[in-house]
XYZ file of C-alpha atoms in Angstrom:
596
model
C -29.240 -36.421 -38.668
C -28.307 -35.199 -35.059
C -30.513 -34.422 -32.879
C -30.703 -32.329 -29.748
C -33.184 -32.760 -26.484
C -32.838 -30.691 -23.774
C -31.885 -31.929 -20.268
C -34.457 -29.957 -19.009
C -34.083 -32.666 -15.915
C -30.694 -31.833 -14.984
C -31.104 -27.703 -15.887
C -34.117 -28.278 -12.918
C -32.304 -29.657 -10.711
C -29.066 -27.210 -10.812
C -31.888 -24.118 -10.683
C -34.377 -25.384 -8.257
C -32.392 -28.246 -6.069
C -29.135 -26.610 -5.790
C -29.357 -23.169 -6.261
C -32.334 -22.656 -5.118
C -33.459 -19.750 -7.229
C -36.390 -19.408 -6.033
C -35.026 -17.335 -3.276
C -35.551 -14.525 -5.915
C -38.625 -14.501 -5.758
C -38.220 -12.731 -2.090
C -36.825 -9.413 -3.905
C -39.903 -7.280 -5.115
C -38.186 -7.166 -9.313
C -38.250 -11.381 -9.221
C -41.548 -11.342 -7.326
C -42.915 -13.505 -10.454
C -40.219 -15.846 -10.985
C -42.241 -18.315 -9.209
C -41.114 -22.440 -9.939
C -44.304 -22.874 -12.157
C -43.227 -19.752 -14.264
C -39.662 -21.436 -14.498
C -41.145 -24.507 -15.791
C -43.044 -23.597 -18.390
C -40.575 -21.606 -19.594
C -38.208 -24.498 -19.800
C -40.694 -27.038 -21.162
C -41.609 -23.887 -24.356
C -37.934 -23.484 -24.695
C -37.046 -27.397 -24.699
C -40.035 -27.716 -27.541
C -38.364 -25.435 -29.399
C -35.365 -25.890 -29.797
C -35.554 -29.393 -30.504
C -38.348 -29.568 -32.550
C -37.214 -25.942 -34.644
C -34.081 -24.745 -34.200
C -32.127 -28.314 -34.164
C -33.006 -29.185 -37.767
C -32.006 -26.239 -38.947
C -28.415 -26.906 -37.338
C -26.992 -28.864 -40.322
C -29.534 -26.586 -42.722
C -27.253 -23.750 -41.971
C -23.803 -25.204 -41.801
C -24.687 -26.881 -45.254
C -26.013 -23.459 -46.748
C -24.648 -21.106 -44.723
C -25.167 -17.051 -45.610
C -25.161 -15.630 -48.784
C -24.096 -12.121 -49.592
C -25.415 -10.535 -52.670
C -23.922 -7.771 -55.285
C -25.871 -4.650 -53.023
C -24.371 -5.967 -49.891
C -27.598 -7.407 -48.534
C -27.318 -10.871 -47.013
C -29.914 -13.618 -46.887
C -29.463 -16.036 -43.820
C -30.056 -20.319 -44.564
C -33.612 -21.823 -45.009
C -35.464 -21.248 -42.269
C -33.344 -18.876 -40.245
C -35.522 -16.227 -40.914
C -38.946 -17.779 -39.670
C -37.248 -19.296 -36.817
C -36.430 -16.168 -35.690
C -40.039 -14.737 -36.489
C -40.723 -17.112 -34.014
C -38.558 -16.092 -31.155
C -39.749 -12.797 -31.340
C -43.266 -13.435 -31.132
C -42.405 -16.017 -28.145
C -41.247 -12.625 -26.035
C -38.125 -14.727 -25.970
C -35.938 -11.656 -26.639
C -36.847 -9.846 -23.856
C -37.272 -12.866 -21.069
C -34.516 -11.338 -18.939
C -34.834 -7.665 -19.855
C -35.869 -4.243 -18.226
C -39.787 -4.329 -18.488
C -39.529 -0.693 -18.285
C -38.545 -1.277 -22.007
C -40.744 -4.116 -23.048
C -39.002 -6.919 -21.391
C -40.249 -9.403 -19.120
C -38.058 -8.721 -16.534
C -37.327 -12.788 -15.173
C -34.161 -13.505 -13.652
C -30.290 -13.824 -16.040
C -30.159 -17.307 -14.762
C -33.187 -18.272 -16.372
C -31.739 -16.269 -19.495
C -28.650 -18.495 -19.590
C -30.598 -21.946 -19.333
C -32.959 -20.812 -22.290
C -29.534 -19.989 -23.712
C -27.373 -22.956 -23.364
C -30.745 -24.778 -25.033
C -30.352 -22.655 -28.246
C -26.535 -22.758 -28.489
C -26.928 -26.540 -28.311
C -29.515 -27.064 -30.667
C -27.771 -24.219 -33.260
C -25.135 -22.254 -32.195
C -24.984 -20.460 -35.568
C -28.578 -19.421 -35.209
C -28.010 -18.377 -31.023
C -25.711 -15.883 -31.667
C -28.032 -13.570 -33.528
C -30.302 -13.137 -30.529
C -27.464 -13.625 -28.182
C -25.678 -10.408 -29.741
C -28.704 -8.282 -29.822
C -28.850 -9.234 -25.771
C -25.162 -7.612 -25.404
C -25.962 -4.752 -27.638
C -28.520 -3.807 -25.148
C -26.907 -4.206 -22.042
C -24.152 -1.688 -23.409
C -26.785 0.716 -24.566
C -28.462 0.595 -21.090
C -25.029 1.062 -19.377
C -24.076 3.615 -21.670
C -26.470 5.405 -23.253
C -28.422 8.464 -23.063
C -32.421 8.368 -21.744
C -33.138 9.344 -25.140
C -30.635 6.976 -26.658
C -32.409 3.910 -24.291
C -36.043 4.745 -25.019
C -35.035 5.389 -28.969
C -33.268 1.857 -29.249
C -33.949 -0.375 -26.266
C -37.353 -1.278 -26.530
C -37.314 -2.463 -30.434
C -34.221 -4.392 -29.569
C -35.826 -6.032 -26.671
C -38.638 -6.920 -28.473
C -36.227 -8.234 -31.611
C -37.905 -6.138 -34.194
C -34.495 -5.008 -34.565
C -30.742 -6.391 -34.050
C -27.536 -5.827 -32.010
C -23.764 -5.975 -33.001
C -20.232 -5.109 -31.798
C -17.803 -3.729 -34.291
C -14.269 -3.939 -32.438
C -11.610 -6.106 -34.299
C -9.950 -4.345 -37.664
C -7.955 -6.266 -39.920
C -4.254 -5.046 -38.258
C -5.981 -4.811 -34.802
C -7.395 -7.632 -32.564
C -7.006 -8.166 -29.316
C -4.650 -5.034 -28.991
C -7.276 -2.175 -29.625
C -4.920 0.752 -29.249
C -4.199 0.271 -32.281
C -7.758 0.535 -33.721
C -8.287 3.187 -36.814
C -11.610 4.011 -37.454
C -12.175 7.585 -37.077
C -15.092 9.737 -36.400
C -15.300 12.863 -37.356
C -18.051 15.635 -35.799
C -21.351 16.486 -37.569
C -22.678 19.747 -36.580
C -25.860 18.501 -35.380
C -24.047 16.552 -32.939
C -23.847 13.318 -35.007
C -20.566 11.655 -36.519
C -19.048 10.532 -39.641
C -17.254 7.200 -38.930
C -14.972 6.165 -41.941
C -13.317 2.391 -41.239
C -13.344 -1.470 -42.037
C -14.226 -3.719 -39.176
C -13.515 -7.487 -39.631
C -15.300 -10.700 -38.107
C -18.292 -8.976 -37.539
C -21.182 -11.743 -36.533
C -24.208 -11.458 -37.462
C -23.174 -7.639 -39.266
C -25.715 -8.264 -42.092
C -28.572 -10.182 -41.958
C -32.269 -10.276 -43.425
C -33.739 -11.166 -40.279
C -34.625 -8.089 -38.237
C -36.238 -4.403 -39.433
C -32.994 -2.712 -38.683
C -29.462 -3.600 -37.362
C -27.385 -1.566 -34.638
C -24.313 -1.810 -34.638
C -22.092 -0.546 -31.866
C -19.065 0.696 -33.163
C -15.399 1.351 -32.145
C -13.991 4.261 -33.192
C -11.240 7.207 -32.647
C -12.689 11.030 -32.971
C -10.448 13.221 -34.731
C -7.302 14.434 -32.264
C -8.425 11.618 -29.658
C -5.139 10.359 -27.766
C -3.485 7.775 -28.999
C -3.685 4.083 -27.882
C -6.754 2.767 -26.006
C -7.283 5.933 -24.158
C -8.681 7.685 -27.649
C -10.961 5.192 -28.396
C -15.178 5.928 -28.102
C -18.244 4.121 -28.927
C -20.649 4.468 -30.976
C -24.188 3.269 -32.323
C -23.967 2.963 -36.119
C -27.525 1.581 -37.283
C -28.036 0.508 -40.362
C -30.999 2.401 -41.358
C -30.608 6.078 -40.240
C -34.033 6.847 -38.122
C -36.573 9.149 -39.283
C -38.878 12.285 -37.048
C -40.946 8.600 -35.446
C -37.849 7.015 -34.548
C -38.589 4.083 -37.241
C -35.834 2.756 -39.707
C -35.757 5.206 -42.754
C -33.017 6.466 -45.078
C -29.781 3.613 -45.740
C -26.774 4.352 -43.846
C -23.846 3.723 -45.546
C -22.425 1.082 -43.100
C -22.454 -2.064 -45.649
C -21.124 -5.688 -45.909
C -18.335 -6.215 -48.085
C -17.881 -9.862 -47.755
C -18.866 -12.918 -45.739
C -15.457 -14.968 -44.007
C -15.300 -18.347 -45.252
C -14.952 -19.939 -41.416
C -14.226 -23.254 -40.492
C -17.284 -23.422 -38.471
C -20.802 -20.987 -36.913
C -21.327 -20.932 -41.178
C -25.527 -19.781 -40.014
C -24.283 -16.906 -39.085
C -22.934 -13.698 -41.064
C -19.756 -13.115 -39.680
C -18.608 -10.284 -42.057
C -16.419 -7.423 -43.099
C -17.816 -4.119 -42.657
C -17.483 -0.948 -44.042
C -18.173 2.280 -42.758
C -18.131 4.798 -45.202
C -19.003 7.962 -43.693
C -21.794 6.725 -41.684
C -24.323 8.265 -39.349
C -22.935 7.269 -35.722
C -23.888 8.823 -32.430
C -21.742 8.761 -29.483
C -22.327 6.585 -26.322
C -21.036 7.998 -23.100
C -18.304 10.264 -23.018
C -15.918 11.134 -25.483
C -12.520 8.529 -25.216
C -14.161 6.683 -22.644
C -15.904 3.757 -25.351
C -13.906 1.207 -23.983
C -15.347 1.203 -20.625
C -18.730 0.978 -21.942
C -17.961 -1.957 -24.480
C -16.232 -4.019 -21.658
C -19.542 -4.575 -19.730
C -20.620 -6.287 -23.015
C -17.492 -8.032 -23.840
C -17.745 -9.539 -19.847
C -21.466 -10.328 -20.278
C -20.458 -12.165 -23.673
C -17.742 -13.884 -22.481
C -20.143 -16.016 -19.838
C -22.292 -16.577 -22.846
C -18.906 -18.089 -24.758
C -18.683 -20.039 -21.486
C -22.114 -21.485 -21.700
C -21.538 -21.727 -25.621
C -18.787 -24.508 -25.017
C -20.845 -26.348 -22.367
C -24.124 -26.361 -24.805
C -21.801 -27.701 -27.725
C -20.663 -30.764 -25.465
C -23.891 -31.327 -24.396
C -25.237 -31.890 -27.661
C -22.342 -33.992 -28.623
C -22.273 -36.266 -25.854
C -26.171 -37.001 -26.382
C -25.742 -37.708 -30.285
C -22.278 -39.666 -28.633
C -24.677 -41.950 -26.151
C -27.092 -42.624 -28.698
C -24.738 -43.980 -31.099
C -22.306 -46.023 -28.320
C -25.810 -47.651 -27.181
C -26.556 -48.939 -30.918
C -23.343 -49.420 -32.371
C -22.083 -53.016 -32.249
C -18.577 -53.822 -32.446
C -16.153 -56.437 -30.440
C -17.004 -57.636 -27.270
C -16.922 -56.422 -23.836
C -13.312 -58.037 -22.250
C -15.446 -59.648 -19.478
C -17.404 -61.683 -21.633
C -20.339 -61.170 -23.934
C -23.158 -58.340 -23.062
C -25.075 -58.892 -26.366
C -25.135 -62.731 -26.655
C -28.486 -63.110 -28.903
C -26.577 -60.454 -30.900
C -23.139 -60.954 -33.430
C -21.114 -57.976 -31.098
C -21.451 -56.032 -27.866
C -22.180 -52.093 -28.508
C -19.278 -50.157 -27.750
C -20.494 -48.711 -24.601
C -19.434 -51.728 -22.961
C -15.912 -50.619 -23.817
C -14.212 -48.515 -20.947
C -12.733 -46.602 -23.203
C -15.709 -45.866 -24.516
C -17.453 -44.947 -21.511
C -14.121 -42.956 -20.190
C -14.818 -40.722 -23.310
C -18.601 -40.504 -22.307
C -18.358 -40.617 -18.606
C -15.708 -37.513 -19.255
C -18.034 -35.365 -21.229
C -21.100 -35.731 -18.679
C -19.054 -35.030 -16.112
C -17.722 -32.041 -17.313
C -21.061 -30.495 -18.621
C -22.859 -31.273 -15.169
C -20.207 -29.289 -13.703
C -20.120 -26.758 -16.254
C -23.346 -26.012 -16.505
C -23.693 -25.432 -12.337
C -20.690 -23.236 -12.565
C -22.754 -21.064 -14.935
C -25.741 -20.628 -13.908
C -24.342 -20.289 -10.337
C -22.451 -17.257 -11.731
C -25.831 -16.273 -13.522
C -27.448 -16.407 -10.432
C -24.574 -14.261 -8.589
C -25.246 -11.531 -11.252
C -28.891 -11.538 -10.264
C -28.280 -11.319 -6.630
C -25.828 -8.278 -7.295
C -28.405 -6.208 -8.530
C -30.853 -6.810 -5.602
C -29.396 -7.995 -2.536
C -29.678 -5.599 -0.320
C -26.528 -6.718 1.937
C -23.537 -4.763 0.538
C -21.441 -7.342 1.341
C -22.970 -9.580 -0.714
C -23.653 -7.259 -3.531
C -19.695 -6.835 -3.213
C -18.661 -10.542 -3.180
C -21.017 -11.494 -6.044
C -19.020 -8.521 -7.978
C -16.063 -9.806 -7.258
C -16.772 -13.629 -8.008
C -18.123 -12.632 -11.121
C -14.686 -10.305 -11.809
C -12.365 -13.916 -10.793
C -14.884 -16.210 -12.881
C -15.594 -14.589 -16.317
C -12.032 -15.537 -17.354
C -12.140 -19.395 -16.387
C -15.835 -19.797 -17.679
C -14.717 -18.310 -20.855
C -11.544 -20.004 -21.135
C -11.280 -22.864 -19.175
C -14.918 -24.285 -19.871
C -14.134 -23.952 -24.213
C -10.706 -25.547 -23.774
C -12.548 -28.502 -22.114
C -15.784 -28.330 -24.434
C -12.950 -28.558 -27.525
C -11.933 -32.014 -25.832
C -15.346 -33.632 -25.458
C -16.595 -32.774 -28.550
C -13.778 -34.148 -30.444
C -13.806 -37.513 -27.627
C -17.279 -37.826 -28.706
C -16.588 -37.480 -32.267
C -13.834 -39.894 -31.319
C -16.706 -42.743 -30.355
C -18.341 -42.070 -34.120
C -14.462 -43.660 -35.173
C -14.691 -42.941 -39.185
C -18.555 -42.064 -38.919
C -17.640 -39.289 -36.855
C -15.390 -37.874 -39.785
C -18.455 -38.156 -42.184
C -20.611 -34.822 -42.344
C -23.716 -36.828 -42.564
C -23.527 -37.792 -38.680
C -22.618 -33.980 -37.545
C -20.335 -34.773 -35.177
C -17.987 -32.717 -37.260
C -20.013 -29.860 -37.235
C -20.357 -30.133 -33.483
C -16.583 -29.388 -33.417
C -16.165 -27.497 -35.955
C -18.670 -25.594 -34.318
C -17.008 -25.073 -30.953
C -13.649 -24.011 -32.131
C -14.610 -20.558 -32.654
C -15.260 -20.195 -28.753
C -11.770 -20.642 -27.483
C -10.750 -17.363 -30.177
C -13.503 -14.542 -30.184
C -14.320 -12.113 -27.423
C -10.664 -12.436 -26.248
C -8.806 -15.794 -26.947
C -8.020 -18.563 -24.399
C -4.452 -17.385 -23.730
C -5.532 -13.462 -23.018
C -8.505 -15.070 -20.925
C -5.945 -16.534 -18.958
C -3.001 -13.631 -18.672
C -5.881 -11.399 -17.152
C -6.818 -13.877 -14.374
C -3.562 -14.012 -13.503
C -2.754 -10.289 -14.372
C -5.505 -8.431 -13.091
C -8.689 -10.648 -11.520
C -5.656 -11.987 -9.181
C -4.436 -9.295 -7.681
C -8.169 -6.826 -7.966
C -8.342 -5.458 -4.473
C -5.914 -6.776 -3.098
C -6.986 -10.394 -3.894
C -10.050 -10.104 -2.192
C -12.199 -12.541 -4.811
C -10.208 -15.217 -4.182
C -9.868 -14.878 -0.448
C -13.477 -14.437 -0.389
C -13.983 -17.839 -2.268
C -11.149 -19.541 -0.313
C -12.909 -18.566 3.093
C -16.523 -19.795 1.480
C -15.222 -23.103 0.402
C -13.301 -23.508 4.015
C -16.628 -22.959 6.084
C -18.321 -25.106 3.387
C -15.922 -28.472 3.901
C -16.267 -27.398 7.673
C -20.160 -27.812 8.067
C -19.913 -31.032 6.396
C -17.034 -32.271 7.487
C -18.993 -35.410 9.219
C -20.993 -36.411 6.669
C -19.211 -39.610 5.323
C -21.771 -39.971 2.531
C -19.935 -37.299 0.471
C -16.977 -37.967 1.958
C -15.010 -38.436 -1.307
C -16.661 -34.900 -2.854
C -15.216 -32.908 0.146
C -11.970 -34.236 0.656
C -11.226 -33.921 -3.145
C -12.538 -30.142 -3.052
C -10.067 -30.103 0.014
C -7.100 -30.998 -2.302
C -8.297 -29.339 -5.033
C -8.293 -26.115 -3.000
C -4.991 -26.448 -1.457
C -3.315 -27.098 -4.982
C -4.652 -23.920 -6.221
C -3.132 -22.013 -2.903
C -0.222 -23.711 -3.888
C 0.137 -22.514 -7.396
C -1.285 -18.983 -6.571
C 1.461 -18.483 -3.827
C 4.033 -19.833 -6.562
C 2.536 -17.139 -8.852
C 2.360 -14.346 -6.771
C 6.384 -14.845 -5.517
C 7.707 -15.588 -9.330
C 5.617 -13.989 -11.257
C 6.673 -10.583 -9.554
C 10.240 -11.095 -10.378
C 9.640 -12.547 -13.851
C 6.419 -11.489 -15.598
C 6.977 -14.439 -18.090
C 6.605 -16.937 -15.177
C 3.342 -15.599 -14.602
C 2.851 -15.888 -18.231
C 4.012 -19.569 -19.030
C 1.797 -20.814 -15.965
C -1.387 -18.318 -16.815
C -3.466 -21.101 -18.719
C -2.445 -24.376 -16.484
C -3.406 -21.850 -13.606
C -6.854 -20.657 -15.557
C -7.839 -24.862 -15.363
C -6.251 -25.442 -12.091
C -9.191 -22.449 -11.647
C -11.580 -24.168 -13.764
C -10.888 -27.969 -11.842
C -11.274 -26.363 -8.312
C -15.109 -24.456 -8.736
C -16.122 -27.321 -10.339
C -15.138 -29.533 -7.641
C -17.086 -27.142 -5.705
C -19.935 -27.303 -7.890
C -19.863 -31.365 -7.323
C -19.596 -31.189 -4.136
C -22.724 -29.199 -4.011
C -24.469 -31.702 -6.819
C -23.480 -34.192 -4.399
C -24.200 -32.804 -0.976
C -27.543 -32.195 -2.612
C -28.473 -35.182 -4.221
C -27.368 -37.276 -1.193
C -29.967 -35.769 0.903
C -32.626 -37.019 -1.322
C -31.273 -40.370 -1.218
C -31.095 -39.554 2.831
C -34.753 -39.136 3.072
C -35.675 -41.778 1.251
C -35.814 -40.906 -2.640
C -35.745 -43.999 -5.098
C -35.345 -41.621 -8.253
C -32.196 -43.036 -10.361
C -31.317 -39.949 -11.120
C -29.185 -38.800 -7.975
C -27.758 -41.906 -7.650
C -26.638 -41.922 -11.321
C -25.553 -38.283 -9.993
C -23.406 -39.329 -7.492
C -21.391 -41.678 -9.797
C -20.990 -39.220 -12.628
C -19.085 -36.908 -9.386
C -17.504 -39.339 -8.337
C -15.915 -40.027 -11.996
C -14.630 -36.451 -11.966
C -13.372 -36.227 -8.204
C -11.203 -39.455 -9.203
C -10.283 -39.294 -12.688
C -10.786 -35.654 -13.395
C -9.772 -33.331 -10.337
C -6.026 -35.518 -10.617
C -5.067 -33.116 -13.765
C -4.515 -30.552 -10.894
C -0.930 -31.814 -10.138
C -0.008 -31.823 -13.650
C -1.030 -28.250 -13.966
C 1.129 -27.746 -10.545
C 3.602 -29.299 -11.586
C 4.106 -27.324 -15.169
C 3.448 -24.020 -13.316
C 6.437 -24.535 -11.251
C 8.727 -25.077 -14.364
C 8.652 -21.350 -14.998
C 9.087 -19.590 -17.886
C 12.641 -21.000 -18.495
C 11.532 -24.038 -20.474
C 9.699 -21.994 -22.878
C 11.732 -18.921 -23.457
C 15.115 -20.797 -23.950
C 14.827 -21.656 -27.530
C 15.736 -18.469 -29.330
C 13.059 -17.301 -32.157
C 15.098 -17.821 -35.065
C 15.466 -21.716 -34.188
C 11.570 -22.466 -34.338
């Protein structure tokens, strides 16, 4: 069976070494998100997920969720009491409004507890991690009586969050949503509709589900300008505000998916059910953006927690597998083969995936961290750069860091050879697992047309500007330190390449949208390649200074080389993206439709 410990070493290190998040603890709402606080949070989370939550990984994708003749769903073995668990743990509410029962500690710290969960069972994550996005619309959104009604039993996980958008002729084009709601005279609404891939839409976990719910009011506009929100729940409230009477919003099937099979991902039906609007009338869309965005970085963090957990199942098995010998001679002589890691092909597999997650999971948090700092900085400025960064970066976290994850998980299935095709040794799960995050909350390919679409060109470029100038005066105050020499000239490269392709973009893609178009995901990575190089050349920059004054501890040494693989066998994908960027659209769109 897999297993899953979290690298609770290398999550301190990002937090505390590199980020230094314990600068929030200057800013009176992060007053007690003090390093010890940090820690033990880490350590409880670490303990449980691996000793809790990882066994039940296969559990689930073995039994996955039954749905029975009333519509009522049971989740796998042990779902259920897991989840008991979180709840009592305050786990629900670590990063949430204490004004509503929440303990109020910083999103970054959120998003490490996170990325332990999704690795240990992603299936099982996305229960909690929906509720979490359910809430932050609701807050954004809602009424004072709407928050103090629903927030604080959500925040506490005695009840559940959803997001009802997608409809079975209507994806990632919402305009052409149908659900309708029609006006109650006490102010409610009827909303009549089917909504498709709905996760965790029916469930026997929580007291109560809430689902929020797209849908067009009678004589709305057409297109996405008609379109509202609503909160659905699933038991209509009664005079105390408690779950009461059954709404008729009801599961009316389970997908059979390829992977995520712990969680309820189902067809819902709306059958004239109690909904009450959030915000204003036509104006839903706005509202269910902010949690779309704030899911997306969680999709992000979902890919780098699935190739995390890979490449340690990956390492344990190249260290104890024996087969061939190394080409420079025996490692294993008392011993009838070498293990495989000996193999460079091996380790080029291995050495690809920890470079990537390292990166990955700095990128994130650093972005977590930037959302923190929005909402307390008291510099405008600042506030208004770490909007922006967050506006360029949702799109390559999402997209870029899932395309990647896809690739290491299947490399480190790869080192498994036929093993790793056997569902006994989970690697398959692992990637069956991680598919799902390049499609939902806005595929890959959209991910990338709005980078270059919209987070491009948002005030007049400004994001990237602001980054450009950040990274320049960055490379110039180390400029003379030849210990990371090789970090900053390949962020120096890195970042001219992407100048490169964004001028290229910005002079074709104006006269051709379907330039922009055919370069948009090559563009998203040469994104993606460039902040992690930045990332590393922090990790680097930071770990060389222990070394500097005198540190012994392996671990930023074996730091340093991990960089140092992706500066010189990583970052060099950035002229191939180049390179198919400035083909233009013309190789693609020459081959009329009717000849594919």
């Amino acid at each position: 069976m897999p297993v899953y410990n979290a690298p609770v070493r290398d999550m301190k290190f990002v937090m505390q070494e590199m980020l230094n998040v314990g600068q929030l603890t200057d800013y009176e709402k992060y007053a007690e998100a003090d390093t010890d606080t940090l820690d033990a949070i880490l350590e409880q989370s670490a303990k449980f997920t691996s000793e809790v939550l990882a066994p039940l990984n296969i559990v689930g994708d073995q039994e996955g969720c039954k749905r029975h003749e009333d519509g009522s769903v049971t989740t796998p073995t042990g779902f259920k009491e897991a989840y008991q668990q979180v709840v009592e743990g305050g786990m629900m509410g670590l990063a949430q409004d204490p004004e509503y029962g929440g303990m109020g500690m910083p999103g970054v710290w959120h998003i490490a507890a996170g990325e332990m969960q999704s690795a240990a069972n992603m299936a099982f994550a996305m229960y909690p991690g929906l509720t979490n996005g359910a809430v932050a619309a609701i807050k954004i959104g809602g009424s004072d009586d709407q928050k103090n009604t629903f927030l604080p039993k959500m925040i506490s996980g005695e009840w559940t969050g959803t997001m009802n958008l997608t409809e079975p002729h209507c994806g990632t084009d919402l305009g052409m949503l149908k659900t309708k709601a029609v006006p109650n005279p006490d102010g409610s609404y009827k909303i009549t509709g089917q909504k498709i891939f709905i996760s965790a839409g029916e469930h026997d976990m929580s007291g109560n589900i809430i689902h929020l719910c797209l849908a067009r009011i009678e004589g709305a506009p057409a297109g996405v300008k008609g379109i509202s929100l609503f909160i659905v729940p699933k038991f209509k409230l009664d005079a105390e505000g408690n779950a009461g009477e059954r709404n008729p919003v009801t599961c009316g099937a389970i997908e059979h998916k390829m992977g995520i099979h712990g969680n309820s991902t189902c067809v819902m039906n709306y059958d004239e059910a109690e909904g009450y609007l959030i915000g204003e009338e036509n104006k839903g869309l706005k509202v269910m953006f902010v949690m779309m965005n704030r899911a997306r970085l969680d999709v992000g963090m979902q890919g780098l927690a699935q190739s995390e957990v890979a490449y340690q199942n990956a390492v344990a098995y190249a260290q104890d597998r024996l087969q061939g010998r190394s080409l420079t001679g025996p490692k294993n002589e008392n011993g009838p083969a070498d293990p495989i890691i000996v193999h460079p092909d091996v380790r080029r597999m291995l050495l690809e995936t920890k470079a990537f997650n390292e990166g990955a999971r700095a990128l994130v948090y650093w972005a977590a961290l930037m959302e923190d700092l929005e909402g307390v900085h008291p510099d405008e400025k600042y506030r208004e750069k770490a909007d922006d960064y967050l506006g360029l970066l949702t799109p390559v976290i999402k997209g870029y860091l899932t395309d990647k994850a896809m690739a290491t998980t299947i490399d480190c299935q790869q080192i498994f050879g036929g093993h790793g095709f056997i569902e006994e040794w989970g690697m398959s799960q692992f990637v069956r697992d991680t598919r799902i995050a390049l499609i939902y909350e806005g595929a890959n390919g959209i991910q990338a047309l709005d980078l270059v679409g919209r987070k491009l060109a948002r005030k007049g470029g400004r994001a990237l500007m602001t980054l450009n100038s950040e990274i320049d005066a960055f490379l110039g105050e180390n400029a003379d330190n030849e210990n990371v020499a090789e970090f900053m000239g390949g962020l120096k490269d890195a970042k001219k390449k992407l100048t490169e392709g964004t001028m290229w973009m910005m002079q074709n893609g104006m006269t051709n949208p379907d330039n922009a178009g055919a370069g948009s995901v090559d563009y998203m990575h040469m994104m993606g390649l460039t902040t992690l190089a930045y990332m590393w050349a922090k990790m680097a920059l930071t770990a060389q200074a222990q070394i500097d004054a005198g540190s012994n501890d392996e671990y930023y040494t074996n730091k340093i080389i991990t960089g140092r693989y992706f500066v010189l066998r990583m970052l060099p994908m950035m002229d191939a993206h180049l390179a198919k960027i400035k083909t233009g659209a013309e190789p693609l769109m020459a081959l009329e439709a009717a000849a594919f």
